[in-house]
């Protein structure tokens, strides 16, 4: 397997990197860096925020062959090394981006300062479900996913209150490369790190949406239990009124929780 390539967008003001903490933000399947635009802007005065796109989504090139979630974690480290060689960084990711974060914690923990796993689990869905979705999208294209994704992504009423914003994010799904999307589904089909959580030693927060049917609060609790059982530091928080895309639905709340984690980690040196 060739490692996929991911590209990123700077969401904080343009300035020399290194003076402020670096936060790398990861996406949910079918979304783009737009997912993080609001939360990134709220953090941008205090933190350098770089958000990356999945293969074939947003500005990242399409994938030519299958990859694993661990390969995505490697690609994120490669991305960071292209902008800040060897730098240690804070990481936050949603759903597949959160799964990538867990792999970063397991495989590249020495590069992380803190980890925020949002609307994700150590295992998501079933292999059969993901493989079926991969096949559907490969043959019919990503627009076939729009209706179901809209129902999973957003809490009831969100699309009515934020029609333009939610429509723009659904356009990211429509415009995603169908083959890369399918490869992402296959990566999730093979993803299960429940027995490796105890190896994560970096300070971790697991955020869940109270209305998330994909990765309910019980999955955040499972992550915390797995990490703390291995001696690591982790806590969970449930966001009321939020479904599957926490930083998009509740950017202020997520920015506040991330700021607390980053500030605490930087001031105590807990992530060293």
PDB file of C-alpha atoms in Angstrom:
ATOM      1  CA  UNK A   1       0.000   0.000   0.000  1.00  0.00           C
ATOM      2  CA  UNK A   2       1.213   3.492  -0.821  1.00  0.00           C
ATOM      3  CA  UNK A   3       0.714   6.053   1.897  1.00  0.00           C
ATOM      4  CA  UNK A   4      -2.020   8.554   1.035  1.00  0.00           C
ATOM      5  CA  UNK A   5      -1.120  12.230   0.768  1.00  0.00           C
ATOM      6  CA  UNK A   6      -3.082  14.847   2.706  1.00  0.00           C
ATOM      7  CA  UNK A   7      -3.046  18.605   2.250  1.00  0.00           C
ATOM      8  CA  UNK A   8      -3.945  21.267   4.788  1.00  0.00           C
ATOM      9  CA  UNK A   9      -5.404  24.727   5.179  1.00  0.00           C
ATOM     10  CA  UNK A  10      -4.248  27.309   7.735  1.00  0.00           C
ATOM     11  CA  UNK A  11      -7.297  28.481   9.711  1.00  0.00           C
ATOM     12  CA  UNK A  12      -5.472  30.935  11.992  1.00  0.00           C
ATOM     13  CA  UNK A  13      -3.836  34.223  10.939  1.00  0.00           C
ATOM     14  CA  UNK A  14      -0.724  34.017   8.756  1.00  0.00           C
ATOM     15  CA  UNK A  15       2.388  34.347  10.957  1.00  0.00           C
ATOM     16  CA  UNK A  16       5.649  32.470  11.570  1.00  0.00           C
ATOM     17  CA  UNK A  17       4.953  29.026  13.012  1.00  0.00           C
ATOM     18  CA  UNK A  18       6.531  28.129  16.315  1.00  0.00           C
ATOM     19  CA  UNK A  19       5.643  31.066  18.553  1.00  0.00           C
ATOM     20  CA  UNK A  20       2.248  29.624  19.464  1.00  0.00           C
ATOM     21  CA  UNK A  21       1.069  26.055  20.092  1.00  0.00           C
ATOM     22  CA  UNK A  22       0.263  24.126  16.905  1.00  0.00           C
ATOM     23  CA  UNK A  23      -3.127  22.429  16.624  1.00  0.00           C
ATOM     24  CA  UNK A  24      -3.717  19.998  13.762  1.00  0.00           C
ATOM     25  CA  UNK A  25      -7.425  19.374  13.104  1.00  0.00           C
ATOM     26  CA  UNK A  26      -8.790  16.328  11.307  1.00  0.00           C
ATOM     27  CA  UNK A  27     -12.031  15.816   9.345  1.00  0.00           C
ATOM     28  CA  UNK A  28     -14.996  13.504   9.341  1.00  0.00           C
ATOM     29  CA  UNK A  29     -15.642  11.337   6.274  1.00  0.00           C
ATOM     30  CA  UNK A  30     -17.270  13.352   3.482  1.00  0.00           C
ATOM     31  CA  UNK A  31     -16.406  16.755   4.971  1.00  0.00           C
ATOM     32  CA  UNK A  32     -13.572  19.234   4.394  1.00  0.00           C
ATOM     33  CA  UNK A  33     -11.579  21.781   6.376  1.00  0.00           C
ATOM     34  CA  UNK A  34     -14.814  23.820   6.449  1.00  0.00           C
ATOM     35  CA  UNK A  35     -15.746  21.541   9.361  1.00  0.00           C
ATOM     36  CA  UNK A  36     -13.141  23.353  11.486  1.00  0.00           C
ATOM     37  CA  UNK A  37     -13.347  26.881  10.062  1.00  0.00           C
ATOM     38  CA  UNK A  38     -15.403  28.442  12.869  1.00  0.00           C
ATOM     39  CA  UNK A  39     -13.719  26.710  15.809  1.00  0.00           C
ATOM     40  CA  UNK A  40     -10.334  27.390  14.205  1.00  0.00           C
ATOM     41  CA  UNK A  41     -11.101  31.085  13.891  1.00  0.00           C
ATOM     42  CA  UNK A  42     -12.111  31.235  17.570  1.00  0.00           C
ATOM     43  CA  UNK A  43      -8.788  29.647  18.586  1.00  0.00           C
ATOM     44  CA  UNK A  44      -6.685  31.525  16.046  1.00  0.00           C
ATOM     45  CA  UNK A  45      -5.405  34.312  18.289  1.00  0.00           C
ATOM     46  CA  UNK A  46      -3.792  31.858  20.710  1.00  0.00           C
ATOM     47  CA  UNK A  47      -3.071  28.777  18.610  1.00  0.00           C
ATOM     48  CA  UNK A  48      -1.793  28.044  15.104  1.00  0.00           C
ATOM     49  CA  UNK A  49      -4.605  25.937  13.594  1.00  0.00           C
ATOM     50  CA  UNK A  50      -3.941  23.725  10.578  1.00  0.00           C
ATOM     51  CA  UNK A  51      -6.805  21.570   9.272  1.00  0.00           C
ATOM     52  CA  UNK A  52      -6.252  18.710   6.825  1.00  0.00           C
ATOM     53  CA  UNK A  53      -8.487  17.095   4.216  1.00  0.00           C
ATOM     54  CA  UNK A  54      -8.976  13.368   3.692  1.00  0.00           C
ATOM     55  CA  UNK A  55      -7.710  11.891   0.400  1.00  0.00           C
ATOM     56  CA  UNK A  56      -9.956  12.950  -2.459  1.00  0.00           C
ATOM     57  CA  UNK A  57     -11.755  15.493  -0.253  1.00  0.00           C
ATOM     58  CA  UNK A  58     -11.273  19.273  -0.303  1.00  0.00           C
ATOM     59  CA  UNK A  59      -7.741  20.046  -1.480  1.00  0.00           C
ATOM     60  CA  UNK A  60      -6.164  16.631  -0.850  1.00  0.00           C
ATOM     61  CA  UNK A  61      -5.333  14.534  -3.930  1.00  0.00           C
ATOM     62  CA  UNK A  62      -7.364  11.422  -4.632  1.00  0.00           C
ATOM     63  CA  UNK A  63      -5.995   8.109  -3.408  1.00  0.00           C
ATOM     64  CA  UNK A  64      -4.922   5.592  -6.040  1.00  0.00           C
ATOM     65  CA  UNK A  65      -5.009   2.527  -3.791  1.00  0.00           C
ATOM     66  CA  UNK A  66      -6.283   1.309  -0.416  1.00  0.00           C
ATOM     67  CA  UNK A  67      -4.924   2.643   2.877  1.00  0.00           C
ATOM     68  CA  UNK A  68      -5.480   2.107   6.586  1.00  0.00           C
ATOM     69  CA  UNK A  69      -6.292   4.542   9.384  1.00  0.00           C
ATOM     70  CA  UNK A  70      -2.711   4.017  10.581  1.00  0.00           C
ATOM     71  CA  UNK A  71      -1.548   5.165   7.118  1.00  0.00           C
ATOM     72  CA  UNK A  72      -3.598   8.351   7.583  1.00  0.00           C
ATOM     73  CA  UNK A  73      -1.831   8.943  10.911  1.00  0.00           C
ATOM     74  CA  UNK A  74       1.526   8.555   9.141  1.00  0.00           C
ATOM     75  CA  UNK A  75       0.347  11.008   6.465  1.00  0.00           C
ATOM     76  CA  UNK A  76      -0.560  13.564   9.156  1.00  0.00           C
ATOM     77  CA  UNK A  77       2.928  13.331  10.668  1.00  0.00           C
ATOM     78  CA  UNK A  78       4.384  13.741   7.179  1.00  0.00           C
ATOM     79  CA  UNK A  79       2.179  16.815   6.690  1.00  0.00           C
ATOM     80  CA  UNK A  80       3.364  18.353   9.973  1.00  0.00           C
ATOM     81  CA  UNK A  81       6.980  17.659   9.018  1.00  0.00           C
ATOM     82  CA  UNK A  82       6.421  19.505   5.742  1.00  0.00           C
ATOM     83  CA  UNK A  83       5.394  22.693   7.570  1.00  0.00           C
ATOM     84  CA  UNK A  84       7.198  22.383  10.926  1.00  0.00           C
ATOM     85  CA  UNK A  85       9.829  19.606  10.768  1.00  0.00           C
ATOM     86  CA  UNK A  86       9.903  17.495  13.914  1.00  0.00           C
ATOM     87  CA  UNK A  87       7.426  19.716  15.757  1.00  0.00           C
ATOM     88  CA  UNK A  88       5.243  18.324  18.514  1.00  0.00           C
ATOM     89  CA  UNK A  89       1.613  19.286  18.161  1.00  0.00           C
ATOM     90  CA  UNK A  90      -1.861  19.157  19.648  1.00  0.00           C
ATOM     91  CA  UNK A  91      -4.334  17.119  17.631  1.00  0.00           C
ATOM     92  CA  UNK A  92      -8.117  17.194  17.381  1.00  0.00           C
ATOM     93  CA  UNK A  93     -10.166  15.081  14.993  1.00  0.00           C
ATOM     94  CA  UNK A  94     -13.783  14.213  14.278  1.00  0.00           C
ATOM     95  CA  UNK A  95     -15.043  10.691  13.461  1.00  0.00           C
ATOM     96  CA  UNK A  96     -12.506   9.266  10.951  1.00  0.00           C
ATOM     97  CA  UNK A  97     -10.266  12.214  11.904  1.00  0.00           C
ATOM     98  CA  UNK A  98     -10.704  11.185  15.546  1.00  0.00           C
ATOM     99  CA  UNK A  99      -9.866   7.575  14.709  1.00  0.00           C
ATOM    100  CA  UNK A 100      -6.720   8.935  13.046  1.00  0.00           C
ATOM    101  CA  UNK A 101      -5.996  10.756  16.307  1.00  0.00           C
ATOM    102  CA  UNK A 102      -6.170   7.517  18.274  1.00  0.00           C
ATOM    103  CA  UNK A 103      -3.705   5.972  15.820  1.00  0.00           C
ATOM    104  CA  UNK A 104      -1.444   8.999  16.291  1.00  0.00           C
ATOM    105  CA  UNK A 105      -1.579   8.460  20.050  1.00  0.00           C
ATOM    106  CA  UNK A 106      -0.767   4.766  19.663  1.00  0.00           C
ATOM    107  CA  UNK A 107       1.934   5.008  16.990  1.00  0.00           C
ATOM    108  CA  UNK A 108       3.270   8.594  17.170  1.00  0.00           C
ATOM    109  CA  UNK A 109       2.620   9.551  20.788  1.00  0.00           C
ATOM    110  CA  UNK A 110       6.056  11.164  21.087  1.00  0.00           C
ATOM    111  CA  UNK A 111       4.940  13.771  18.516  1.00  0.00           C
ATOM    112  CA  UNK A 112       1.713  14.694  20.310  1.00  0.00           C
ATOM    113  CA  UNK A 113       1.205  17.163  23.134  1.00  0.00           C
ATOM    114  CA  UNK A 114      -2.516  16.477  23.572  1.00  0.00           C
ATOM    115  CA  UNK A 115      -5.304  14.616  21.818  1.00  0.00           C
ATOM    116  CA  UNK A 116      -8.970  15.524  21.381  1.00  0.00           C
ATOM    117  CA  UNK A 117     -11.046  12.676  19.949  1.00  0.00           C
ATOM    118  CA  UNK A 118     -14.445  13.979  18.886  1.00  0.00           C
ATOM    119  CA  UNK A 119     -17.553  12.037  17.817  1.00  0.00           C
ATOM    120  CA  UNK A 120     -15.438   8.927  17.328  1.00  0.00           C
ATOM    121  CA  UNK A 121     -14.720   5.532  18.798  1.00  0.00           C
ATOM    122  CA  UNK A 122     -11.934   2.968  19.003  1.00  0.00           C
ATOM    123  CA  UNK A 123     -14.114   1.014  16.566  1.00  0.00           C
ATOM    124  CA  UNK A 124     -16.837   2.611  14.438  1.00  0.00           C
ATOM    125  CA  UNK A 125     -19.733   0.726  12.881  1.00  0.00           C
ATOM    126  CA  UNK A 126     -19.303  -2.778  11.467  1.00  0.00           C
ATOM    127  CA  UNK A 127     -16.902  -4.000   8.778  1.00  0.00           C
ATOM    128  CA  UNK A 128     -19.901  -5.241   6.763  1.00  0.00           C
ATOM    129  CA  UNK A 129     -21.626  -1.865   6.924  1.00  0.00           C
ATOM    130  CA  UNK A 130     -18.520   0.015   5.798  1.00  0.00           C
ATOM    131  CA  UNK A 131     -17.765  -2.395   2.958  1.00  0.00           C
ATOM    132  CA  UNK A 132     -21.337  -2.141   1.756  1.00  0.00           C
ATOM    133  CA  UNK A 133     -21.139   1.661   1.798  1.00  0.00           C
ATOM    134  CA  UNK A 134     -17.823   1.571  -0.060  1.00  0.00           C
ATOM    135  CA  UNK A 135     -19.395  -0.504  -2.813  1.00  0.00           C
ATOM    136  CA  UNK A 136     -22.468   1.748  -3.024  1.00  0.00           C
ATOM    137  CA  UNK A 137     -20.401   4.922  -3.373  1.00  0.00           C
ATOM    138  CA  UNK A 138     -17.958   3.336  -5.801  1.00  0.00           C
ATOM    139  CA  UNK A 139     -20.814   2.449  -8.150  1.00  0.00           C
ATOM    140  CA  UNK A 140     -23.233   5.337  -7.556  1.00  0.00           C
ATOM    141  CA  UNK A 141     -21.013   8.248  -6.469  1.00  0.00           C
ATOM    142  CA  UNK A 142     -20.977  10.349  -3.291  1.00  0.00           C
ATOM    143  CA  UNK A 143     -24.273  12.226  -3.935  1.00  0.00           C
ATOM    144  CA  UNK A 144     -26.075   8.999  -2.991  1.00  0.00           C
ATOM    145  CA  UNK A 145     -24.849   9.599   0.584  1.00  0.00           C
ATOM    146  CA  UNK A 146     -26.148  13.156   0.997  1.00  0.00           C
ATOM    147  CA  UNK A 147     -29.543  12.477   2.527  1.00  0.00           C
ATOM    148  CA  UNK A 148     -28.317   9.869   5.010  1.00  0.00           C
ATOM    149  CA  UNK A 149     -25.280  11.930   5.944  1.00  0.00           C
ATOM    150  CA  UNK A 150     -27.376  15.033   6.595  1.00  0.00           C
ATOM    151  CA  UNK A 151     -29.472  13.017   9.048  1.00  0.00           C
ATOM    152  CA  UNK A 152     -26.408  11.575  10.808  1.00  0.00           C
ATOM    153  CA  UNK A 153     -24.291  14.725  10.825  1.00  0.00           C
ATOM    154  CA  UNK A 154     -26.629  17.344  12.230  1.00  0.00           C
ATOM    155  CA  UNK A 155     -28.910  17.560  15.238  1.00  0.00           C
ATOM    156  CA  UNK A 156     -32.612  18.109  14.445  1.00  0.00           C
ATOM    157  CA  UNK A 157     -33.241  21.737  13.438  1.00  0.00           C
ATOM    158  CA  UNK A 158     -29.590  22.564  12.679  1.00  0.00           C
ATOM    159  CA  UNK A 159     -30.049  22.640   8.897  1.00  0.00           C
ATOM    160  CA  UNK A 160     -33.089  24.904   9.268  1.00  0.00           C
ATOM    161  CA  UNK A 161     -31.135  27.310  11.506  1.00  0.00           C
ATOM    162  CA  UNK A 162     -27.924  27.176   9.431  1.00  0.00           C
ATOM    163  CA  UNK A 163     -29.069  26.424   5.863  1.00  0.00           C
ATOM    164  CA  UNK A 164     -26.158  28.035   4.030  1.00  0.00           C
ATOM    165  CA  UNK A 165     -23.463  26.580   6.275  1.00  0.00           C
ATOM    166  CA  UNK A 166     -24.866  23.052   6.297  1.00  0.00           C
ATOM    167  CA  UNK A 167     -25.390  23.192   2.531  1.00  0.00           C
ATOM    168  CA  UNK A 168     -21.732  24.135   1.995  1.00  0.00           C
ATOM    169  CA  UNK A 169     -20.564  21.161   4.037  1.00  0.00           C
ATOM    170  CA  UNK A 170     -22.856  18.793   2.140  1.00  0.00           C
ATOM    171  CA  UNK A 171     -21.293  20.159  -1.062  1.00  0.00           C
ATOM    172  CA  UNK A 172     -17.938  18.879   0.255  1.00  0.00           C
ATOM    173  CA  UNK A 173     -19.491  15.423   0.318  1.00  0.00           C
ATOM    174  CA  UNK A 174     -20.985  15.802  -3.151  1.00  0.00           C
ATOM    175  CA  UNK A 175     -17.629  16.919  -4.573  1.00  0.00           C
ATOM    176  CA  UNK A 176     -15.506  14.220  -2.887  1.00  0.00           C
ATOM    177  CA  UNK A 177     -13.802  11.641  -5.088  1.00  0.00           C
ATOM    178  CA  UNK A 178     -15.957   8.505  -4.962  1.00  0.00           C
ATOM    179  CA  UNK A 179     -13.028   6.088  -5.011  1.00  0.00           C
ATOM    180  CA  UNK A 180     -11.176   7.879  -2.211  1.00  0.00           C
ATOM    181  CA  UNK A 181     -14.396   7.967  -0.173  1.00  0.00           C
ATOM    182  CA  UNK A 182     -14.718   4.205  -0.704  1.00  0.00           C
ATOM    183  CA  UNK A 183     -11.108   3.683   0.402  1.00  0.00           C
ATOM    184  CA  UNK A 184     -11.913   5.671   3.575  1.00  0.00           C
ATOM    185  CA  UNK A 185     -14.877   3.354   4.241  1.00  0.00           C
ATOM    186  CA  UNK A 186     -12.623   0.328   3.782  1.00  0.00           C
ATOM    187  CA  UNK A 187     -10.075   1.845   6.168  1.00  0.00           C
ATOM    188  CA  UNK A 188     -12.832   2.203   8.777  1.00  0.00           C
ATOM    189  CA  UNK A 189     -13.931  -1.387   8.142  1.00  0.00           C
ATOM    190  CA  UNK A 190     -10.473  -2.526   9.260  1.00  0.00           C
ATOM    191  CA  UNK A 191     -10.178  -0.103  12.192  1.00  0.00           C
ATOM    192  CA  UNK A 192     -10.380  -1.466  15.736  1.00  0.00           C
ATOM    193  CA  UNK A 193      -7.887  -0.241  18.336  1.00  0.00           C
ATOM    194  CA  UNK A 194      -9.871  -1.070  21.474  1.00  0.00           C
ATOM    195  CA  UNK A 195      -7.121  -3.350  22.744  1.00  0.00           C
ATOM    196  CA  UNK A 196      -4.424  -0.691  22.123  1.00  0.00           C
ATOM    197  CA  UNK A 197      -5.953   2.269  23.975  1.00  0.00           C
ATOM    198  CA  UNK A 198      -3.868   1.553  27.071  1.00  0.00           C
ATOM    199  CA  UNK A 199      -0.730   2.507  25.152  1.00  0.00           C
ATOM    200  CA  UNK A 200      -1.905   6.129  24.727  1.00  0.00           C
ATOM    201  CA  UNK A 201      -0.080   8.263  27.277  1.00  0.00           C
ATOM    202  CA  UNK A 202      -0.746  11.771  25.927  1.00  0.00           C
ATOM    203  CA  UNK A 203      -3.439  13.850  27.749  1.00  0.00           C
ATOM    204  CA  UNK A 204      -6.699  13.033  25.953  1.00  0.00           C
ATOM    205  CA  UNK A 205     -10.231  14.385  25.878  1.00  0.00           C
ATOM    206  CA  UNK A 206     -13.052  12.408  24.284  1.00  0.00           C
ATOM    207  CA  UNK A 207     -15.981  14.572  23.191  1.00  0.00           C
ATOM    208  CA  UNK A 208     -19.346  13.158  22.199  1.00  0.00           C
ATOM    209  CA  UNK A 209     -22.567  14.656  20.923  1.00  0.00           C
ATOM    210  CA  UNK A 210     -25.558  13.750  23.079  1.00  0.00           C
ATOM    211  CA  UNK A 211     -27.548  13.161  19.865  1.00  0.00           C
ATOM    212  CA  UNK A 212     -24.850  11.269  17.963  1.00  0.00           C
ATOM    213  CA  UNK A 213     -26.108   7.881  16.748  1.00  0.00           C
ATOM    214  CA  UNK A 214     -22.786   7.068  15.019  1.00  0.00           C
ATOM    215  CA  UNK A 215     -20.439   7.556  17.974  1.00  0.00           C
ATOM    216  CA  UNK A 216     -22.588   7.954  21.094  1.00  0.00           C
ATOM    217  CA  UNK A 217     -21.234   9.092  24.481  1.00  0.00           C
ATOM    218  CA  UNK A 218     -20.668   5.441  25.449  1.00  0.00           C
ATOM    219  CA  UNK A 219     -17.848   5.320  22.861  1.00  0.00           C
ATOM    220  CA  UNK A 220     -16.167   8.361  24.434  1.00  0.00           C
ATOM    221  CA  UNK A 221     -16.435   6.629  27.816  1.00  0.00           C
ATOM    222  CA  UNK A 222     -14.871   3.483  26.337  1.00  0.00           C
ATOM    223  CA  UNK A 223     -11.916   5.532  25.025  1.00  0.00           C
ATOM    224  CA  UNK A 224     -11.368   7.134  28.438  1.00  0.00           C
ATOM    225  CA  UNK A 225     -11.613   3.789  30.231  1.00  0.00           C
ATOM    226  CA  UNK A 226      -9.142   2.191  27.811  1.00  0.00           C
ATOM    227  CA  UNK A 227      -6.587   4.993  28.164  1.00  0.00           C
ATOM    228  CA  UNK A 228      -6.832   5.374  31.958  1.00  0.00           C
ATOM    229  CA  UNK A 229      -6.605   1.601  32.467  1.00  0.00           C
ATOM    230  CA  UNK A 230      -3.140   1.833  30.932  1.00  0.00           C
ATOM    231  CA  UNK A 231      -2.168   4.667  33.284  1.00  0.00           C
ATOM    232  CA  UNK A 232      -2.886   7.515  30.867  1.00  0.00           C
ATOM    233  CA  UNK A 233      -4.800  10.739  31.505  1.00  0.00           C
ATOM    234  CA  UNK A 234      -8.179  11.112  29.797  1.00  0.00           C
ATOM    235  CA  UNK A 235     -11.617  12.577  30.377  1.00  0.00           C
ATOM    236  CA  UNK A 236     -14.900  12.637  28.504  1.00  0.00           C
ATOM    237  CA  UNK A 237     -17.481  15.346  27.892  1.00  0.00           C
ATOM    238  CA  UNK A 238     -20.918  15.148  26.304  1.00  0.00           C
ATOM    239  CA  UNK A 239     -22.147  18.124  24.287  1.00  0.00           C
ATOM    240  CA  UNK A 240     -25.901  18.647  24.554  1.00  0.00           C
ATOM    241  CA  UNK A 241     -27.851  19.345  21.356  1.00  0.00           C
ATOM    242  CA  UNK A 242     -25.001  18.099  19.180  1.00  0.00           C
ATOM    243  CA  UNK A 243     -25.014  15.132  16.783  1.00  0.00           C
ATOM    244  CA  UNK A 244     -21.958  13.895  14.833  1.00  0.00           C
ATOM    245  CA  UNK A 245     -20.003  17.058  13.895  1.00  0.00           C
ATOM    246  CA  UNK A 246     -19.169  18.782  17.176  1.00  0.00           C
ATOM    247  CA  UNK A 247     -16.857  21.606  15.952  1.00  0.00           C
ATOM    248  CA  UNK A 248     -19.329  22.496  13.196  1.00  0.00           C
ATOM    249  CA  UNK A 249     -22.479  22.383  15.314  1.00  0.00           C
ATOM    250  CA  UNK A 250     -21.010  23.864  18.503  1.00  0.00           C
ATOM    251  CA  UNK A 251     -17.799  25.700  17.510  1.00  0.00           C
ATOM    252  CA  UNK A 252     -17.764  27.908  20.586  1.00  0.00           C
ATOM    253  CA  UNK A 253     -18.110  25.037  23.020  1.00  0.00           C
ATOM    254  CA  UNK A 254     -15.517  22.905  21.221  1.00  0.00           C
ATOM    255  CA  UNK A 255     -13.058  25.826  20.987  1.00  0.00           C
ATOM    256  CA  UNK A 256     -13.453  26.427  24.716  1.00  0.00           C
ATOM    257  CA  UNK A 257     -12.813  22.762  25.570  1.00  0.00           C
ATOM    258  CA  UNK A 258      -9.806  22.640  23.243  1.00  0.00           C
ATOM    259  CA  UNK A 259      -8.396  25.863  24.637  1.00  0.00           C
ATOM    260  CA  UNK A 260      -8.642  24.448  28.171  1.00  0.00           C
ATOM    261  CA  UNK A 261      -6.870  21.235  27.148  1.00  0.00           C
ATOM    262  CA  UNK A 262      -4.120  23.029  25.227  1.00  0.00           C
ATOM    263  CA  UNK A 263      -3.562  25.668  27.923  1.00  0.00           C
ATOM    264  CA  UNK A 264      -3.417  23.046  30.679  1.00  0.00           C
ATOM    265  CA  UNK A 265      -1.042  20.849  28.702  1.00  0.00           C
ATOM    266  CA  UNK A 266       1.257  23.746  27.784  1.00  0.00           C
ATOM    267  CA  UNK A 267       1.324  25.193  31.316  1.00  0.00           C
ATOM    268  CA  UNK A 268       1.896  21.894  33.146  1.00  0.00           C
ATOM    269  CA  UNK A 269       4.098  20.251  30.538  1.00  0.00           C
ATOM    270  CA  UNK A 270       1.811  17.225  30.867  1.00  0.00           C
ATOM    271  CA  UNK A 271       2.187  16.375  27.219  1.00  0.00           C
ATOM    272  CA  UNK A 272       5.972  16.038  27.417  1.00  0.00           C
TER     273      UNK A 272
END
